[in-house]
XYZ file of N, CA and C in Angstrom:
633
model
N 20.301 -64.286 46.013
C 18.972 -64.268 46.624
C 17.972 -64.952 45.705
N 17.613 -65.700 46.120
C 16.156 -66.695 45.353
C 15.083 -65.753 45.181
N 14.125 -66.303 44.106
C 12.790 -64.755 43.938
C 11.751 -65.273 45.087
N 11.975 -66.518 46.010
C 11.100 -66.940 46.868
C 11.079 -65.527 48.044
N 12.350 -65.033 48.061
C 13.070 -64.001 49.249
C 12.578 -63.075 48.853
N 12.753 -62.457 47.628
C 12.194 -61.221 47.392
C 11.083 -60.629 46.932
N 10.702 -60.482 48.351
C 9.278 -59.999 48.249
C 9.391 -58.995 49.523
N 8.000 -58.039 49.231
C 8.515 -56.927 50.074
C 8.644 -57.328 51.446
N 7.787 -58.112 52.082
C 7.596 -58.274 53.467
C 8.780 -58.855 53.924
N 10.236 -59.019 52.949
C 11.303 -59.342 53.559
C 12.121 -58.211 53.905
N 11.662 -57.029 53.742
C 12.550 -55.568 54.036
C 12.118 -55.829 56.141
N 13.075 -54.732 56.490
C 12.948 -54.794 57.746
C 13.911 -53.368 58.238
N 12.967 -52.406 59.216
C 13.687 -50.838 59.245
C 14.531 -51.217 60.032
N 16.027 -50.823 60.216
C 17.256 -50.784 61.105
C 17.024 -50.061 61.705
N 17.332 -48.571 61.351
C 17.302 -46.948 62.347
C 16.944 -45.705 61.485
N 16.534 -44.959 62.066
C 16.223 -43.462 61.446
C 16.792 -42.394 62.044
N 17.421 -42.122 61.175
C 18.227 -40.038 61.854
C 18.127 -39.503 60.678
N 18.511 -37.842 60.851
C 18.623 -37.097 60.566
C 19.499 -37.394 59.466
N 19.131 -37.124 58.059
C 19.830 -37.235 56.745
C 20.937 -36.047 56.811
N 22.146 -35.798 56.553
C 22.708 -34.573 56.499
C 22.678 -34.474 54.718
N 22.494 -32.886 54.504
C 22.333 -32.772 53.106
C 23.087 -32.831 51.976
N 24.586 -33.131 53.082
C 25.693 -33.196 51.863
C 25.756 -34.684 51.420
N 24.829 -35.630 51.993
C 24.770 -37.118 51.550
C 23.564 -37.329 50.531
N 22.760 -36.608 50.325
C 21.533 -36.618 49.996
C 22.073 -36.755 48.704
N 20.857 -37.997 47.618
C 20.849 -38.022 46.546
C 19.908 -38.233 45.853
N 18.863 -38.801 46.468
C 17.580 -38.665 45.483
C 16.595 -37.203 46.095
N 17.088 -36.423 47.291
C 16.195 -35.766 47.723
C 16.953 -34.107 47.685
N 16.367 -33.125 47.628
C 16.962 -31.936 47.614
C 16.268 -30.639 48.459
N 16.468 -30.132 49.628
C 15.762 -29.318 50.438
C 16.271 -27.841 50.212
N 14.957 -26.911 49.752
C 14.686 -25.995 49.177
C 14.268 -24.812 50.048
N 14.474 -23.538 50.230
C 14.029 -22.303 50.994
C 13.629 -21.259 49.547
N 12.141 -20.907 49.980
C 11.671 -20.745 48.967
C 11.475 -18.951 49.849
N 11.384 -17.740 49.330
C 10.893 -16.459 49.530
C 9.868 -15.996 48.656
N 9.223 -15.607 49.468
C 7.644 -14.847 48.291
C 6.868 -13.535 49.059
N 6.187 -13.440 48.231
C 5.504 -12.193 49.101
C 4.028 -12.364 48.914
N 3.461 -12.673 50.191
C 2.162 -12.939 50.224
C 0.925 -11.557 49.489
N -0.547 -12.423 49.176
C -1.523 -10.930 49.054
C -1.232 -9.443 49.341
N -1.068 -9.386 50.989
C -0.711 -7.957 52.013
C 0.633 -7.396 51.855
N 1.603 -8.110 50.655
C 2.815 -7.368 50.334
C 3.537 -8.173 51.672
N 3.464 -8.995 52.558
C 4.742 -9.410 53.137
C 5.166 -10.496 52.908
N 6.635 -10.430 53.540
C 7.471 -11.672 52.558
C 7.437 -12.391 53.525
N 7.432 -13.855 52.582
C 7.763 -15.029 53.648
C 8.655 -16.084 53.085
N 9.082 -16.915 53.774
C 9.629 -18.083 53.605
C 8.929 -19.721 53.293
N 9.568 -20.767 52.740
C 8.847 -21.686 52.840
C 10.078 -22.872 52.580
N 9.805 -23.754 53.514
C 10.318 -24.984 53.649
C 10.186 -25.938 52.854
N 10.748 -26.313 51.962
C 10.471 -27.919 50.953
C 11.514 -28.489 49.927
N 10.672 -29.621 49.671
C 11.510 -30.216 49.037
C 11.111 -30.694 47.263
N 12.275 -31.254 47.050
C 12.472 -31.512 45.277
C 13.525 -32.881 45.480
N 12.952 -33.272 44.099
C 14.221 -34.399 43.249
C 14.963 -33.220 42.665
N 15.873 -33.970 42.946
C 17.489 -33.250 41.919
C 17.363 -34.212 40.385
N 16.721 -35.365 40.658
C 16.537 -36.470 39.029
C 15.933 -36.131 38.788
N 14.878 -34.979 38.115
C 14.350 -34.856 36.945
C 15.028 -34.164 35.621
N 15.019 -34.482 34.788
C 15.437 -34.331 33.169
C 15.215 -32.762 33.226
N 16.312 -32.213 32.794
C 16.389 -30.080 32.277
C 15.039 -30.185 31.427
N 15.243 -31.239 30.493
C 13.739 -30.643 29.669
C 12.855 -31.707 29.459
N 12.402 -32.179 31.041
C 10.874 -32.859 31.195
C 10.384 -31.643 32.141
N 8.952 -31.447 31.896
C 8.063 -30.991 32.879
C 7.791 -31.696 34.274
N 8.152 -33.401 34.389
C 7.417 -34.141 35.444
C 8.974 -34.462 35.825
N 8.163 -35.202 37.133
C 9.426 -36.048 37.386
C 9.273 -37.717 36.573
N 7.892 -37.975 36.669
C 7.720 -39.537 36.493
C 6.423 -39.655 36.707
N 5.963 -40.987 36.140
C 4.590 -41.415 35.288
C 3.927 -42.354 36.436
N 2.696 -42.371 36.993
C 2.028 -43.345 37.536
C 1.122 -44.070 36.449
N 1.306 -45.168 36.300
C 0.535 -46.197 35.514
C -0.723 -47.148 35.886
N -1.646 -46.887 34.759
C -3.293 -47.354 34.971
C -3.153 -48.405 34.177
N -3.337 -49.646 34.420
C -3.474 -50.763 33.115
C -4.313 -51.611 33.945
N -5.383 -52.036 33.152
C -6.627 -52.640 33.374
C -6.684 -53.946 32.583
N -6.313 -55.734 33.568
C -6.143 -56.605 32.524
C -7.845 -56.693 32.796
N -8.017 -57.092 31.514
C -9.510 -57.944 30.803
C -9.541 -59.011 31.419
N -9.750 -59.787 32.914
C -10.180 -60.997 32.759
C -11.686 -61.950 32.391
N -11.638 -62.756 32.513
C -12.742 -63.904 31.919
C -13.791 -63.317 32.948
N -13.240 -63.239 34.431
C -14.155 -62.280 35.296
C -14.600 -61.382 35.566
N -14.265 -60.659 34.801
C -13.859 -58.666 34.666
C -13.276 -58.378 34.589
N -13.136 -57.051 34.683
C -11.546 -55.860 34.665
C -10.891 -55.786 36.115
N -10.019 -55.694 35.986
C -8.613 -55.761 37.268
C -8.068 -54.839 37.164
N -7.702 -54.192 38.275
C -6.750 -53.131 37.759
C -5.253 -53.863 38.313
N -4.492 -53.565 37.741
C -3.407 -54.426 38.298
C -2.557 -53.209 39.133
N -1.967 -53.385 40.246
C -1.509 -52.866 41.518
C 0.159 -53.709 42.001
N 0.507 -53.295 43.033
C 1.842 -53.698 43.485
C 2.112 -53.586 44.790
N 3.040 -54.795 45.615
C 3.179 -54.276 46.774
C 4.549 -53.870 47.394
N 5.041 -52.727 47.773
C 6.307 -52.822 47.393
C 6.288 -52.084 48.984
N 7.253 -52.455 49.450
C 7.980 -51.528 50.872
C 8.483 -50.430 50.971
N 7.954 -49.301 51.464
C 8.779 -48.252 51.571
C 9.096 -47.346 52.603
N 10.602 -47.216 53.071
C 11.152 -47.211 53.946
C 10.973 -46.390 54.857
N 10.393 -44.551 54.304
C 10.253 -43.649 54.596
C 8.656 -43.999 55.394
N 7.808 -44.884 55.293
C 6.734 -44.872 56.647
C 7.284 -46.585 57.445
N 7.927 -46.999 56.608
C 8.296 -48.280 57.382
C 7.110 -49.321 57.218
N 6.541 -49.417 56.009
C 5.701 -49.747 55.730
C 4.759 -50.661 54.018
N 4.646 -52.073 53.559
C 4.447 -52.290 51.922
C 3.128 -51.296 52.045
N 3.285 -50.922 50.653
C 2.577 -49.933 49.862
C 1.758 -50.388 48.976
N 0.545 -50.080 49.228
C -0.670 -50.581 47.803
C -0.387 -49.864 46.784
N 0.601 -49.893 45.317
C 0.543 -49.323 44.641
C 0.448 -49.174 43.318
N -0.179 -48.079 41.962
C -0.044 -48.684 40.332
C 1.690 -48.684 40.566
N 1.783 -49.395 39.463
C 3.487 -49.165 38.972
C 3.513 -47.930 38.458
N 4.907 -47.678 38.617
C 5.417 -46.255 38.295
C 6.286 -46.128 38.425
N 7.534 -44.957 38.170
C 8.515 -45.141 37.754
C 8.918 -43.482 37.291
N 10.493 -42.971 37.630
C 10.554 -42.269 37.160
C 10.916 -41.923 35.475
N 11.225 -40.741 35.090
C 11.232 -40.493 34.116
C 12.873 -40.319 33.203
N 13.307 -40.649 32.563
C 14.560 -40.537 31.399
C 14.611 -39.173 30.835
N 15.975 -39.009 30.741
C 16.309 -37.871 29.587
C 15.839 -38.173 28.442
N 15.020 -37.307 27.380
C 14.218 -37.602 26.384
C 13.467 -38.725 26.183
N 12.743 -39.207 27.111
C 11.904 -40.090 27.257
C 10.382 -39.137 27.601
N 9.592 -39.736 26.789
C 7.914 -39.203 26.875
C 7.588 -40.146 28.003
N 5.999 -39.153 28.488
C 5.708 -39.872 29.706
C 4.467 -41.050 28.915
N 4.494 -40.922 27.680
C 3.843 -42.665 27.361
C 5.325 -43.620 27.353
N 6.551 -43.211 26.589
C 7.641 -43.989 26.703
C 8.199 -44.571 27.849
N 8.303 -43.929 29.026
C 8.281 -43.736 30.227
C 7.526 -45.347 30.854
N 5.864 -44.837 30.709
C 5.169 -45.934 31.320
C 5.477 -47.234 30.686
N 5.348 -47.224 29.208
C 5.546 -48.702 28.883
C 6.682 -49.185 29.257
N 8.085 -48.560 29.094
C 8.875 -49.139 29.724
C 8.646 -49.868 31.158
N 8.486 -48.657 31.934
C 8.640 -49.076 33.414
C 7.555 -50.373 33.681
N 6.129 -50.036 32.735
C 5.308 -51.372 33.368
C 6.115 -52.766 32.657
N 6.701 -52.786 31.691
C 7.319 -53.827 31.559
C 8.824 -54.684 32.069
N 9.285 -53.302 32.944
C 10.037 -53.925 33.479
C 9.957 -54.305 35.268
N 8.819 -53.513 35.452
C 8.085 -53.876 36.728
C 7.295 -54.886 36.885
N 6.406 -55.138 36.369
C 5.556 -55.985 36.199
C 5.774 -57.619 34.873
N 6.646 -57.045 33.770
C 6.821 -57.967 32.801
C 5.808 -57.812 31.403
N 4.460 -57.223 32.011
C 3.532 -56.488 31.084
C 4.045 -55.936 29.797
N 3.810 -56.437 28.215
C 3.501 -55.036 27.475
C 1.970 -54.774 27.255
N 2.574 -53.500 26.981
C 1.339 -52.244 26.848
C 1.863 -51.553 25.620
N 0.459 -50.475 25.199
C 0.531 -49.449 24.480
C -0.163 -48.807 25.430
N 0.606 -47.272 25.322
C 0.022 -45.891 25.878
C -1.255 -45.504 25.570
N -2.125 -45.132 25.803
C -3.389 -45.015 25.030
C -3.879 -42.953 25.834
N -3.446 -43.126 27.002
C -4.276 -42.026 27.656
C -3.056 -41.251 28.677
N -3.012 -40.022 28.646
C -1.756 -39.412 29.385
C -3.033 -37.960 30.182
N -2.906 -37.938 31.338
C -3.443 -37.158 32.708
C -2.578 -35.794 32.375
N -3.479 -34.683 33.272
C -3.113 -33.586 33.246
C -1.419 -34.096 34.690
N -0.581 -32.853 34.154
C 0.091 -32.876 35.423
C -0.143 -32.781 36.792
N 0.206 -33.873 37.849
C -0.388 -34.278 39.032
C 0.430 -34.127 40.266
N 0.312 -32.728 40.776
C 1.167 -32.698 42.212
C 1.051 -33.615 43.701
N 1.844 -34.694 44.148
C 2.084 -34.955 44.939
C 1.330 -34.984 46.199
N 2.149 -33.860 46.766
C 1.882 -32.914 47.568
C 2.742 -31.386 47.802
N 2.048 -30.447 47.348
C 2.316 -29.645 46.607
C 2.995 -28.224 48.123
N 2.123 -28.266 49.270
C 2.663 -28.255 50.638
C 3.694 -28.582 50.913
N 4.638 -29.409 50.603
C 5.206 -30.022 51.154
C 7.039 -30.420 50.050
N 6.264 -30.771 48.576
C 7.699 -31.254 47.351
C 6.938 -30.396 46.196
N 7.308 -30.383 45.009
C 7.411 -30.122 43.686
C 7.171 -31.308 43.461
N 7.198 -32.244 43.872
C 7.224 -33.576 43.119
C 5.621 -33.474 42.279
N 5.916 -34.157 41.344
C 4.724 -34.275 40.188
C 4.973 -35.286 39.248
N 3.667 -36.015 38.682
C 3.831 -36.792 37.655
C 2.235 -36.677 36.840
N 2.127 -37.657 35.683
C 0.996 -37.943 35.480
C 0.662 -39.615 34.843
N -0.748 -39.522 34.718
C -0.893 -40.891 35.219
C -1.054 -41.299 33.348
N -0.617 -42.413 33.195
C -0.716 -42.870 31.646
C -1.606 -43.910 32.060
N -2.776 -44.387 30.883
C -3.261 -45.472 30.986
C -2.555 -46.378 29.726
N -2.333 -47.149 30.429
C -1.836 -48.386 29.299
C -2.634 -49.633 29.443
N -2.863 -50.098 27.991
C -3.421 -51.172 27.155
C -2.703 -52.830 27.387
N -3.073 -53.234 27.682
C -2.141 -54.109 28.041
C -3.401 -55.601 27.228
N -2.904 -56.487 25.828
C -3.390 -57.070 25.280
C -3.366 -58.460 25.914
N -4.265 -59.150 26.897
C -3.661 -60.377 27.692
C -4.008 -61.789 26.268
N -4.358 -61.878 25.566
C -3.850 -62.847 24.104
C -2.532 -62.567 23.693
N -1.721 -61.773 24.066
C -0.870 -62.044 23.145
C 0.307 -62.723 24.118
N 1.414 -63.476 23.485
C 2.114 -64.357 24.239
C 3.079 -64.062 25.022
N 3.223 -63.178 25.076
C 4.242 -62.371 25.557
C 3.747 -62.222 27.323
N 2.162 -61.706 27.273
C 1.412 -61.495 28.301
C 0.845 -62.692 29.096
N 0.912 -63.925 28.235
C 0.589 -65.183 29.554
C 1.591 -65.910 30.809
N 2.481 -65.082 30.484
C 3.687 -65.366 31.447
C 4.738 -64.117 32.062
N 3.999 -63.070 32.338
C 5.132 -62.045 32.234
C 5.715 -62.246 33.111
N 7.174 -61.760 33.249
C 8.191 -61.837 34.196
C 8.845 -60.433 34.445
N 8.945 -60.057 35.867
C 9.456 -58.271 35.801
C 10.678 -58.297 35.393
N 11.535 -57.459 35.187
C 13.006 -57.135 35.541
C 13.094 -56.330 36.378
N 13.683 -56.676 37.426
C 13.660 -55.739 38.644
C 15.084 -55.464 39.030
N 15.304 -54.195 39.275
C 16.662 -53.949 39.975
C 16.972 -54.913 41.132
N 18.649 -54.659 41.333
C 18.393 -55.207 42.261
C 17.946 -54.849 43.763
N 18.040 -53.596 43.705
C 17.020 -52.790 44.963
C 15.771 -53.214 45.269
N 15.422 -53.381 44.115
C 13.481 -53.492 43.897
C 12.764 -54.588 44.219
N 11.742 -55.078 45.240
C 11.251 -55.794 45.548
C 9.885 -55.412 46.124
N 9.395 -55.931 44.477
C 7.951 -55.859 44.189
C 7.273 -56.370 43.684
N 6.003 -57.236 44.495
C 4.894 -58.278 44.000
C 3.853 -57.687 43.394
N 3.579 -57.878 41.930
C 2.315 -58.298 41.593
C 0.575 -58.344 41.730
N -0.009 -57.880 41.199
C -1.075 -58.672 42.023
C -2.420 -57.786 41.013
N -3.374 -58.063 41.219
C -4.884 -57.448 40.513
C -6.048 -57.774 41.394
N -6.880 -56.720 41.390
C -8.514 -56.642 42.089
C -8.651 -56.168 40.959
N -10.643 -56.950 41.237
C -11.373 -56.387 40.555
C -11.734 -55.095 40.684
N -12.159 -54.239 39.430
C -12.145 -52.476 39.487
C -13.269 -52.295 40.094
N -14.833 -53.064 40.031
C -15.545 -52.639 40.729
C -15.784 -52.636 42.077
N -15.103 -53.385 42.427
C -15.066 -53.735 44.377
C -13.315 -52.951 44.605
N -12.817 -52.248 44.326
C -11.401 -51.258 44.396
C -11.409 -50.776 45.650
N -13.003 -50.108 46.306
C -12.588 -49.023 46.996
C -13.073 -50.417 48.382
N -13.884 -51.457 48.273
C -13.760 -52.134 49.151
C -12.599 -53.564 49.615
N -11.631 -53.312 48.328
C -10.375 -53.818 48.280
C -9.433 -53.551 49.371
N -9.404 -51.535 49.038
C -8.411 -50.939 49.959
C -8.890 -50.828 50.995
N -9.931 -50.955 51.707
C -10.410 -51.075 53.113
C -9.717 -52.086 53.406
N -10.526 -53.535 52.862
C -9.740 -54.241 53.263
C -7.776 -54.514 53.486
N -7.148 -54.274 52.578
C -5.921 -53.955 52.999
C -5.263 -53.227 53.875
N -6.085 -52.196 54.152
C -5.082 -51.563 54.752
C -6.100 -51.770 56.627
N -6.668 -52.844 56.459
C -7.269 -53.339 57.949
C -6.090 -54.454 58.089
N -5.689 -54.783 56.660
C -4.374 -55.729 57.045
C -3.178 -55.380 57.267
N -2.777 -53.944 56.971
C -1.767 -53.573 57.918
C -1.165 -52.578 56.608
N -1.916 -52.755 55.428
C -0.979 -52.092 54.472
C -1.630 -50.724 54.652
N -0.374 -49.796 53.591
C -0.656 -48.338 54.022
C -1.310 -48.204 51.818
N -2.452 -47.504 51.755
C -2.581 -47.285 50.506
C -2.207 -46.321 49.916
N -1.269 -45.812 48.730
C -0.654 -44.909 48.068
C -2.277 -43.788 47.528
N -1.852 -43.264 47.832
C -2.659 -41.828 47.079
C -3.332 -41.518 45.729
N -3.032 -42.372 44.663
C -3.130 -42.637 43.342
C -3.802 -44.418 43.604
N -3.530 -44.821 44.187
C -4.983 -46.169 44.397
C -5.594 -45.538 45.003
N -5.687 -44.993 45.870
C -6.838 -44.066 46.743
C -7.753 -43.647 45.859
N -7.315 -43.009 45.140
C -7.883 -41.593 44.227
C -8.624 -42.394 43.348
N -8.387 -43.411 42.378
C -8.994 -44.108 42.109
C -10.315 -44.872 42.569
N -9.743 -45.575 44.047
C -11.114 -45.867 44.422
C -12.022 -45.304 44.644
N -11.313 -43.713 45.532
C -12.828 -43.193 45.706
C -13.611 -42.262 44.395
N -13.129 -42.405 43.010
C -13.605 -41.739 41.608
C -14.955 -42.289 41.696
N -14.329 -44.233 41.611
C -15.046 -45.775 41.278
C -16.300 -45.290 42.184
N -16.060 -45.067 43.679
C -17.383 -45.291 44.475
C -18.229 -44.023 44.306
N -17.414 -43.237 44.130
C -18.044 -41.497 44.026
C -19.456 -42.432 42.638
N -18.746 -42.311 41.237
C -19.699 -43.213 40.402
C -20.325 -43.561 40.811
N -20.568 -44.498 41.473
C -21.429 -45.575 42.034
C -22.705 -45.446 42.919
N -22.110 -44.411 43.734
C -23.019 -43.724 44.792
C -24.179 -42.873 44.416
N -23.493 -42.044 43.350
C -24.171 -40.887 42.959
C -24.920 -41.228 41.443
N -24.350 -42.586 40.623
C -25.184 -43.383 39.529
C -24.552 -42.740 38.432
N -23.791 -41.977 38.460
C -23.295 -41.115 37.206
C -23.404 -42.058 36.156
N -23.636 -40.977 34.814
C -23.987 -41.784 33.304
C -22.603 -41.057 32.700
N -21.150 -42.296 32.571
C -20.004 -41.656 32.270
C -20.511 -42.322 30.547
């Protein structure tokens, strides 16, 4: 496959059924019992990764890296397809997490093999549920440094599985939250962690905060 091909908008959904659970491998469905305030018990439906590490707290790291251009700050983003809405995804890079791997070790890896980027870790987020209704899933967000002088950074190139097919790309941070309007009037769906971001940026903005 040429890298002209791989790009997300070359995925395409076949069919959807019912997963049976003895095939399941990145996903794991859970029956949870508790006993509410009033002393009665209940049940609860959800789900988990079976891949997270015995002794990590997370599953995996969402990554903030902000290149410096000549024009401003960018946050750099990705567009990647994903299967479960049938739909490319506005998203930071991210990536799950390794056996004895830190969630700064974690990010620099993954942004450099996603993106081609190095970074240094600089900033690590409280732990960040998902959706907490619904999975256990959790991560937190690292900000990484990413030095665009150095040579390494005027040409990066990802390493991508060969599963993985994912473009690139940067907006400016101050127009973010009128970025993702625009995208997703173009058909894209925006991930929850660009979301969250934009609306921090406009919340700021609106209200004049002195950060």
């Amino acid at each position: 496959m040429t890298e002209s091909t791989r790009t997300a908008k070359a995925s395409k959904l076949v069919s959807r059924e019912p997963l049976d659970p003895a095939e399941a491998v990145w996903i794991r469905l859970m029956k949870t019992t508790y006993i509410d305030p009033l002393g009665v018990e209940r049940t609860w439906e959800s789900a988990e990764r079976p891949t997270r590490p015995p002794t990590s707290p997370i599953d995996g790291v969402g990554i903030v890296t902000i290149l410096n251009k000549p024009t401003g700050p960018e946050l750099l983003l990705q567009k990647q397809y994903r299967p479960a809405i049938d739909k490319i995804v506005i998203e930071v890079p991210a990536g799950l997490i390794d056996e004895g791997e830190t969630p700064e070790q974690c990010a620099v890896r993954e942004l450099k093999e996603e993106t081609g980027f190095v970074g240094t870790a600089e900033t690590t987020s409280t732990v960040m549920y998902n959706d907490p209704g619904f999975c256990n899933t959790n991560l937190t967000m690292v900000h990484v440094r990413v030095d665009m002088s150095l040579p390494e950074n005027q040409n990066p190139q990802p390493q991508l599985e060969d599963n993985e097919f994912i473009e690139c790309f940067s907006v400016p941070l101050a127009s973010l939250f009128e970025e993702t309007k625009k995208l997703e009037a173009e058909g894209y769906a925006i991930d929850a962690r660009v979301g969250t971001l934009a609306e921090g940026i406009e919340l700021v903005r609106k209200l004049g905060l002195k950060l």
